[in-house]
Short mmCIF file of C-alpha atoms in Angstrom, two decimals:
data_model
loop_
_atom_site.label_atom_id
_atom_site.label_comp_id
_atom_site.label_asym_id
_atom_site.label_seq_id
_atom_site.Cartn_x
_atom_site.Cartn_y
_atom_site.Cartn_z
CA MET A 1320 69.15 194.25 127.36
CA LYS A 1321 67.24 191.57 125.48
CA LEU A 1322 68.96 189.39 122.90
CA ARG A 1323 66.96 188.55 119.83
CA LEU A 1324 67.79 185.83 117.37
CA PRO A 1325 67.77 186.86 113.72
CA THR A 1326 64.72 185.55 111.90
CA THR A 1327 66.77 183.29 109.62
CA ILE A 1328 68.54 181.60 112.55
CA PHE A 1329 65.25 181.10 114.37
CA LEU A 1330 63.61 179.54 111.32
CA THR A 1331 66.63 177.29 110.78
CA LEU A 1332 66.51 176.02 114.37
CA LEU A 1333 62.77 175.47 114.12
CA LEU A 1334 63.20 173.53 110.86
CA GLN A 1335 65.91 171.33 112.39
CA LEU A 1336 63.70 170.60 115.38
CA CYS A 1337 60.79 169.63 113.14
CA CYS A 1338 62.98 167.40 110.97
CA THR A 1339 64.45 165.69 114.02
CA SER A 1340 61.09 164.89 115.58
CA ALA A 1341 59.34 164.03 112.31
CA GLN A 1342 58.14 160.50 111.86
CA HIS A 1343 59.90 158.24 109.43
CA THR A 1344 58.07 157.01 106.34
CA SER A 1345 59.90 153.79 105.45
CA ASN A 1346 61.92 150.96 106.97
CA TRP A 1347 64.92 149.26 105.39
CA ALA A 1348 67.18 146.43 106.49
CA VAL A 1349 70.78 145.63 105.50
CA LEU A 1350 71.67 142.12 106.66
CA VAL A 1351 75.24 140.90 106.20
CA SER A 1352 76.97 137.60 106.89
CA THR A 1353 80.67 138.22 106.27
CA SER A 1354 81.77 134.56 106.60
CA ARG A 1355 82.03 131.66 104.22
CA PHE A 1356 82.88 127.93 104.56
CA TRP A 1357 80.93 125.12 106.18
CA PHE A 1358 82.21 125.58 109.74
CA ASN A 1359 80.69 129.10 109.77
CA TYR A 1360 77.19 127.65 109.30
CA ARG A 1361 75.94 129.59 112.34
CA HIS A 1362 76.72 132.98 110.78
CA LEU A 1363 74.50 132.19 107.82
CA ALA A 1364 71.80 131.00 110.23
CA ASN A 1365 72.17 134.24 112.21
CA VAL A 1366 71.53 136.50 109.24
CA LEU A 1367 68.76 134.34 107.77
CA SER A 1368 67.03 134.38 111.17
CA MET A 1369 67.06 138.18 111.18
CA TYR A 1370 65.89 138.14 107.56
CA ARG A 1371 62.90 136.00 108.49
CA THR A 1372 62.07 138.26 111.45
CA VAL A 1373 61.99 141.56 109.55
CA LYS A 1374 59.94 139.95 106.77
CA ARG A 1375 57.54 138.52 109.35
CA LEU A 1376 57.05 142.03 110.75
CA GLY A 1377 56.29 143.51 107.36
CA ILE A 1378 59.45 144.79 105.67
CA PRO A 1379 59.20 143.68 102.02
CA ASP A 1380 62.06 142.07 100.10
CA SER A 1381 62.29 145.22 98.00
CA GLN A 1382 63.49 147.05 101.13
CA ILE A 1383 65.85 144.35 102.40
CA ILE A 1384 69.45 144.01 101.23
CA LEU A 1385 70.69 140.47 101.97
CA MET A 1386 74.43 139.79 101.67
CA LEU A 1387 75.79 136.29 102.29
CA ALA A 1388 78.28 133.79 100.92
CA ASP A 1389 75.44 131.32 100.30
CA ASP A 1390 77.79 128.32 100.23
CA VAL A 1391 76.12 126.27 102.99
CA ALA A 1392 72.67 125.26 101.77
CA CYS A 1393 74.08 123.23 98.87
CA ASN A 1394 77.36 122.25 100.48
CA PRO A 1395 78.17 118.52 99.94
CA ARG A 1396 78.45 118.10 103.73
CA ASN A 1397 74.90 119.31 104.28
CA ILE A 1398 72.77 116.21 104.86
CA PHE A 1399 69.67 118.42 104.50
CA PRO A 1400 70.23 119.81 100.99
CA ALA A 1401 68.95 123.30 100.22
CA SER A 1402 68.06 123.83 103.90
CA VAL A 1403 69.48 125.91 106.74
CA PHE A 1404 68.28 125.59 110.34
CA ASN A 1405 68.91 127.68 113.46
CA ASN A 1406 67.83 125.04 115.97
CA ALA A 1407 68.66 121.39 116.55
CA ASP A 1408 64.97 120.43 116.35
CA ARG A 1409 65.00 121.64 112.71
CA GLY A 1410 61.45 122.87 112.99
CA LEU A 1411 61.99 125.83 110.67
CA ASP A 1412 63.86 125.86 107.39
CA LEU A 1413 65.35 129.36 107.08
CA TYR A 1414 66.41 128.89 103.48
CA GLY A 1415 63.36 127.37 101.85
CA ASP A 1416 62.10 128.79 98.56
CA ASN A 1417 61.17 132.29 99.76
CA ILE A 1418 64.56 133.96 100.00
CA GLU A 1419 66.01 136.74 97.84
CA VAL A 1420 69.79 137.07 98.07
CA ASP A 1421 71.00 140.40 96.69
CA TYR A 1422 74.78 140.01 97.09
CA ARG A 1423 76.02 136.43 96.90
CA GLY A 1424 79.41 134.74 97.26
CA TYR A 1425 82.35 136.87 96.21
CA GLU A 1426 80.08 139.88 95.75
CA VAL A 1427 80.13 140.24 99.54
CA THR A 1428 83.12 142.57 99.81
CA VAL A 1429 84.06 145.59 101.87
CA GLU A 1430 83.94 147.78 98.77
CA ASN A 1431 80.45 146.64 97.76
CA PHE A 1432 79.18 147.07 101.31
CA ILE A 1433 80.44 150.67 101.57
CA ARG A 1434 79.25 151.49 98.05
CA LEU A 1435 75.82 150.13 98.98
CA LEU A 1436 75.57 152.33 102.07
CA THR A 1437 76.80 155.50 100.38
CA ASP A 1438 75.02 154.86 97.06
CA ARG A 1439 78.27 155.09 95.11
CA VAL A 1440 77.32 152.27 92.79
CA GLU A 1441 77.61 151.82 89.05
CA PRO A 1442 74.81 153.46 87.03
CA ASP A 1443 73.61 150.10 85.71
CA THR A 1444 73.27 148.58 89.19
CA PRO A 1445 69.78 147.03 89.51
CA ARG A 1446 67.37 148.40 92.10
CA SER A 1447 67.54 145.14 94.07
CA LYS A 1448 71.21 145.90 94.83
CA ARG A 1449 70.69 149.50 95.89
CA LEU A 1450 69.75 151.03 99.21
CA LEU A 1451 67.16 153.52 97.97
CA THR A 1452 66.64 155.38 101.22
CA ASP A 1453 66.14 159.06 102.02
CA GLU A 1454 66.08 161.41 105.01
CA ARG A 1455 62.81 159.85 106.23
CA SER A 1456 64.01 156.22 106.20
CA ASN A 1457 64.86 154.14 109.26
CA ILE A 1458 67.59 151.58 108.58
CA PHE A 1459 68.39 148.38 110.49
CA VAL A 1460 71.96 147.22 109.83
CA TYR A 1461 72.82 143.74 111.11
CA MET A 1462 76.28 142.18 110.71
CA THR A 1463 77.71 138.85 111.82
CA GLY A 1464 80.99 137.06 111.26
CA HIS A 1465 84.49 136.80 112.71
CA GLY A 1466 85.97 139.96 114.16
CA GLY A 1467 88.33 141.50 116.66
CA ASN A 1468 89.25 144.84 118.15
CA GLU A 1469 87.70 147.40 115.76
CA PHE A 1470 87.64 145.11 112.71
CA LEU A 1471 85.40 142.53 111.06
CA LYS A 1472 86.64 139.99 108.51
CA PHE A 1473 84.98 139.67 105.11
CA GLN A 1474 85.19 136.20 103.54
CA ASP A 1475 88.52 135.50 105.29
CA ALA A 1476 90.10 137.70 102.61
CA GLU A 1477 89.81 141.31 103.83
CA GLU A 1478 88.69 143.40 106.79
CA ILE A 1479 86.44 146.36 107.44
CA SER A 1480 87.37 148.62 110.33
CA ALA A 1481 85.27 150.57 112.79
CA PHE A 1482 86.57 153.73 111.12
CA ASP A 1483 85.36 152.55 107.70
CA ILE A 1484 81.82 151.99 108.92
CA ALA A 1485 81.78 155.24 110.91
CA ASP A 1486 82.86 157.25 107.86
CA ALA A 1487 80.31 155.46 105.64
CA PHE A 1488 77.53 156.34 108.08
CA GLU A 1489 78.69 159.96 108.14
CA GLN A 1490 78.49 160.09 104.34
CA MET A 1491 74.97 158.68 104.60
CA TRP A 1492 74.00 161.41 107.05
CA GLU A 1493 75.49 164.17 104.89
CA LYS A 1494 73.69 162.81 101.83
CA LYS A 1495 70.41 162.55 103.79
CA ARG A 1496 70.14 158.81 103.36
CA TYR A 1497 68.62 157.97 106.75
CA HIS A 1498 66.40 159.33 109.48
CA GLN A 1499 67.44 156.98 112.28
CA MET A 1500 69.58 153.87 112.29
CA LEU A 1501 69.93 150.74 114.41
CA PHE A 1502 73.32 149.04 114.12
CA MET A 1503 73.51 145.51 115.55
CA ILE A 1504 76.57 143.28 115.33
CA ASP A 1505 77.28 139.73 116.55
CA THR A 1506 81.00 138.94 116.55
CA CYS A 1507 83.95 138.75 118.92
CA GLN A 1508 84.70 142.12 120.54
CA ALA A 1509 81.63 143.44 118.74
CA ASN A 1510 81.18 146.58 120.83
CA THR A 1511 84.44 148.02 119.49
CA MET A 1512 82.90 148.17 116.01
CA TYR A 1513 80.61 151.06 116.93
CA SER A 1514 83.08 152.87 119.18
CA LYS A 1515 84.11 155.24 116.37
CA PHE A 1516 80.65 156.33 115.29
CA TYR A 1517 80.13 160.10 115.32
CA SER A 1518 77.03 160.68 113.18
CA PRO A 1519 73.68 161.61 114.78
CA ASN A 1520 70.59 159.45 115.20
CA ILE A 1521 72.40 156.11 115.42
CA LEU A 1522 71.51 153.51 118.05
CA ALA A 1523 74.10 150.72 118.31
CA THR A 1524 74.34 147.39 120.09
CA GLY A 1525 76.77 144.48 120.03
CA SER A 1526 77.30 141.03 121.48
CA SER A 1527 80.58 141.42 123.40
CA LYS A 1528 82.97 144.01 124.77
CA LEU A 1529 86.71 144.44 124.17
CA ASP A 1530 88.72 141.22 124.65
CA GLN A 1531 85.57 139.08 124.83
CA SER A 1532 84.52 136.39 122.39
CA SER A 1533 81.03 135.88 121.02
CA TYR A 1534 79.88 132.31 121.58
CA SER A 1535 77.64 129.88 119.73
CA HIS A 1536 74.48 128.70 121.44
CA HIS A 1537 74.30 125.03 120.53
CA ALA A 1538 75.17 122.53 117.82
CA ASP A 1539 73.13 120.09 115.76
CA ASN A 1540 74.75 116.65 115.96
CA ASP A 1541 73.37 115.65 112.57
CA VAL A 1542 74.55 118.84 110.89
CA GLY A 1543 77.82 118.55 112.79
CA VAL A 1544 78.39 122.24 113.57
CA ALA A 1545 76.94 125.04 115.71
CA VAL A 1546 73.74 126.41 114.21
CA ILE A 1547 73.33 129.86 115.86
CA ASP A 1548 75.16 132.33 118.10
CA ARG A 1549 74.01 133.13 121.61
CA TYR A 1550 73.51 136.87 121.21
CA THR A 1551 71.41 136.46 118.08
CA TYR A 1552 69.54 133.53 119.62
CA TYR A 1553 68.33 135.56 122.62
CA ASN A 1554 67.43 138.56 120.48
CA LEU A 1555 65.30 136.26 118.34
CA GLU A 1556 63.78 134.60 121.39
CA PHE A 1557 62.55 137.98 122.65
CA LEU A 1558 61.27 139.05 119.23
CA GLU A 1559 59.47 135.78 118.54
CA THR A 1560 57.89 135.70 121.99
CA ASN A 1561 56.90 139.34 122.45
CA VAL A 1562 56.71 141.02 119.05
CA GLN A 1563 54.01 139.04 117.31
CA ASN A 1564 53.14 141.61 114.65
CA ALA A 1565 53.87 145.13 113.43
CA SER A 1566 51.41 146.67 115.91
CA SER A 1567 53.45 145.55 118.94
CA LYS A 1568 54.07 148.24 121.56
CA HIS A 1569 57.29 146.74 122.92
CA THR A 1570 60.18 149.18 122.89
CA MET A 1571 63.92 148.98 122.33
CA LYS A 1572 64.34 149.41 126.07
CA ASP A 1573 62.38 146.19 126.58
CA LEU A 1574 64.68 144.39 124.18
CA PHE A 1575 67.90 145.70 125.73
CA ASP A 1576 66.63 145.01 129.26
CA SER A 1577 66.15 141.38 128.28
CA TYR A 1578 69.89 140.90 127.70
CA ASP A 1579 71.37 138.53 130.27
CA MET A 1580 75.15 138.21 130.24
CA TYR A 1581 74.92 134.85 132.02
CA LYS A 1582 72.92 133.44 129.12
CA ILE A 1583 74.84 135.22 126.39
CA HIS A 1584 78.21 134.39 128.03
CA SER A 1585 79.53 137.85 127.19
CA ASP A 1586 78.74 141.49 127.93
CA PRO A 1587 76.38 142.87 125.30
CA GLY A 1588 76.66 146.61 124.84
CA VAL A 1589 74.34 149.46 123.89
CA ARG A 1590 75.42 152.90 122.73
CA THR A 1591 72.80 155.66 122.96
CA ASP A 1592 74.75 158.95 123.12
CA LEU A 1593 74.24 159.62 119.39
CA PHE A 1594 70.55 158.82 119.54
CA ASN A 1595 68.06 161.63 120.17
CA ARG A 1596 65.15 159.65 121.65
CA ALA A 1597 64.50 157.87 124.93
CA LEU A 1598 64.63 154.10 124.45
CA ASP A 1599 61.30 153.58 126.17
CA GLU A 1600 59.71 155.71 123.43
CA VAL A 1601 61.27 153.83 120.51
CA LEU A 1602 59.17 150.92 119.31
CA ILE A 1603 60.98 147.79 118.22
CA THR A 1604 58.96 147.95 115.02
CA ASP A 1605 60.51 151.36 114.27
CA PHE A 1606 63.43 149.29 112.97
CA PHE A 1607 62.30 145.67 112.71
CA GLY A 1608 58.83 146.36 111.31
CA ASN A 1609 57.32 148.28 108.45
CA VAL A 1610 55.42 151.53 108.16
CA GLN A 1611 52.89 152.59 105.55
CA ASN A 1612 53.04 156.34 106.06
CA VAL A 1613 52.70 158.17 102.75
CA GLU A 1614 53.42 161.84 102.23
CA VAL A 1615 51.64 163.59 99.36
CA ASP A 1616 53.37 166.56 97.76
CA GLY A 1617 50.96 169.17 96.44
CA SER A 1618 47.32 169.84 97.19
CA GLY A 1619 46.12 168.51 93.85
CA GLU A 1620 47.47 164.98 94.27
CA GLU A 1621 44.40 163.65 96.07
CA GLU A 1622 42.05 164.92 93.36
CA LYS A 1623 44.37 163.50 90.70
CA TRP A 1624 44.32 160.11 92.42
CA GLN A 1625 40.52 160.16 92.55
CA VAL A 1626 40.29 160.95 88.83
CA ASP A 1627 42.71 158.15 87.99
CA ALA A 1628 40.80 155.73 90.19
CA ALA A 1629 37.52 156.71 88.54
CA GLU A 1630 38.95 156.13 85.07
CA LEU A 1631 40.27 152.71 86.09
CA ALA A 1632 36.90 151.84 87.59
CA LYS A 1633 35.13 152.83 84.36
CA LEU A 1634 37.54 150.75 82.30
CA ALA A 1635 37.05 147.71 84.52
CA ALA A 1636 33.25 148.10 84.43
CA ASN A 1637 33.16 148.43 80.64
CA ILE A 1638 35.31 145.34 80.20
CA THR A 1639 33.10 143.19 82.42
CA VAL A 1640 29.64 144.65 81.69
CA PRO A 1641 29.60 147.46 79.08
CA GLY A 1642 27.64 150.52 80.21
CA ARG A 1643 27.51 149.45 83.85
CA ARG A 1644 29.03 151.57 86.62
CA SER A 1645 31.31 149.63 88.95
CA ALA A 1646 31.10 149.68 92.73
CA ALA A 1647 34.62 151.09 92.88
CA GLU A 1648 33.56 154.00 90.67
CA LYS A 1649 30.64 154.75 92.97
CA VAL A 1650 32.93 154.72 96.03
CA VAL A 1651 35.39 157.10 94.39
CA GLU A 1652 32.51 159.37 93.37
CA GLU A 1653 31.22 159.44 96.95
CA THR A 1654 34.66 160.37 98.32
CA ARG A 1655 34.81 163.41 96.09
CA GLY A 1656 32.18 165.18 98.17
CA PRO A 1657 29.37 167.39 96.77
CA ALA A 1658 29.49 167.90 93.03
CA VAL A 1659 30.69 171.27 91.81
CA LYS A 1660 28.50 172.86 89.16
CA LYS A 1661 30.46 173.23 85.92
CA VAL A 1662 30.09 176.24 83.60
CA LYS A 1663 29.16 174.97 80.16
CA ALA A 1664 29.02 176.76 76.82
CA PHE A 1665 25.62 178.39 76.30
CA LYS A 1666 23.62 179.85 73.43
CA VAL A 1667 23.56 183.63 73.02
CA GLN A 1668 20.08 184.95 73.77
CA GLU A 1669 18.41 187.62 71.66
CA GLU A 1670 17.09 189.59 74.62
CA LYS A 1671 19.95 191.18 76.53
CA GLY A 1672 18.29 194.20 78.06
CA TRP A 1673 17.86 197.82 77.01
CA GLN A 1674 21.60 198.60 77.33
CA GLN A 1675 22.53 196.18 74.61
CA SER A 1676 19.63 197.43 72.43
CA VAL A 1677 20.85 201.05 72.64
CA VAL A 1678 24.40 200.00 71.74
CA GLY A 1679 23.07 197.99 68.80
CA PHE A 1680 20.96 200.86 67.40
CA ALA A 1681 23.85 203.29 67.80
CA ALA A 1682 26.20 200.99 65.89
CA LEU A 1683 23.58 200.53 63.14
CA GLY A 1684 23.04 204.28 62.86
CA LEU A 1685 26.78 204.90 62.61
CA CYS A 1686 27.10 202.38 59.79
CA ALA A 1687 24.14 204.00 57.93
CA ALA A 1688 25.70 207.47 58.28
CA VAL A 1689 29.01 206.28 56.87
CA TRP A 1690 27.23 204.64 53.93
CA PHE A 1691 25.12 207.73 53.24
CA GLY A 1692 28.14 210.02 53.43
CA GLY A 1693 29.94 207.84 50.93
CA MET A 1694 27.05 208.18 48.50
CA LEU A 1695 27.21 212.02 48.62
CA MET A 1696 30.93 212.25 47.97
CA PRO A 1697 31.80 213.25 44.36
CA LYS A 1698 33.11 210.44 42.23
#
């Protein structure tokens, strides 16, 4: 006896398979430093280093949410005002004048973080403070600060638990706010922070296992404090050395294989059971880089774009040299393919064949008969 799946169930399974394997169309990054105060300088340097990396690989500021206390660059103890460095040689200023902070100071709260992820924000919240993702968006979430077993401190005032983040991610999945997600965290006992995840398509990694601390890499004697953490430092070292641009073919497996517990001084972890792809098939740029895939809804969109482009080209040509066709207009015209002959209004011809002549004479004769009959009728 053969079992046959109902058509609806078969189509549903097929649709789920297609959606799972479909390529994402945008990349977003949520970068969070949960610490404040001068002695936590390295946490700010951690998150700004990741910020620089994702921007270098093409993710625009409009698709990066940066959350940090921002109380270090202009701290009175900073002998390099308005600057933040992640190395003692101070060869690269991470702060500079090309940084866009979306949540600053006391805006960096557990509530704002969860509202950001789940899009439960006030209606008047500006676009720069919203995570405008959909079911085709890959999201890189990076967090750093002071933590412990299944919790991470925010601003030394409150805590977010592993359960809070897990439930927020589940809401994101139910609301179709991501396609795949990379969660990376650098804190003490970091691996416990993703132990409660239960939503699909999440790849997670952390700096240290249960009961382990996360250590700083080195200090700057002039700055007077540690300037970066070890786990973040070695992630950046791999990315800077091997992933030069968005076309890199290095995979997440390459990155995870580069982890060395003797250098990091703790046991970094990777969780893959919720992820539906082999790590050697997942490019690093699937999360750290940017994609330019565009999906067009409707068959008429391409023609509409060509018409709009032609009109813009005409306008530009008339402004510069009236009556002259621009090169852009010619290119758009060439991309349209062979011209389609249009049906125009035409003049009615007198000669329409013998059929029309017969009809005309018959109509004329009928009119004459009616007129003649009217004349014979008594008045």
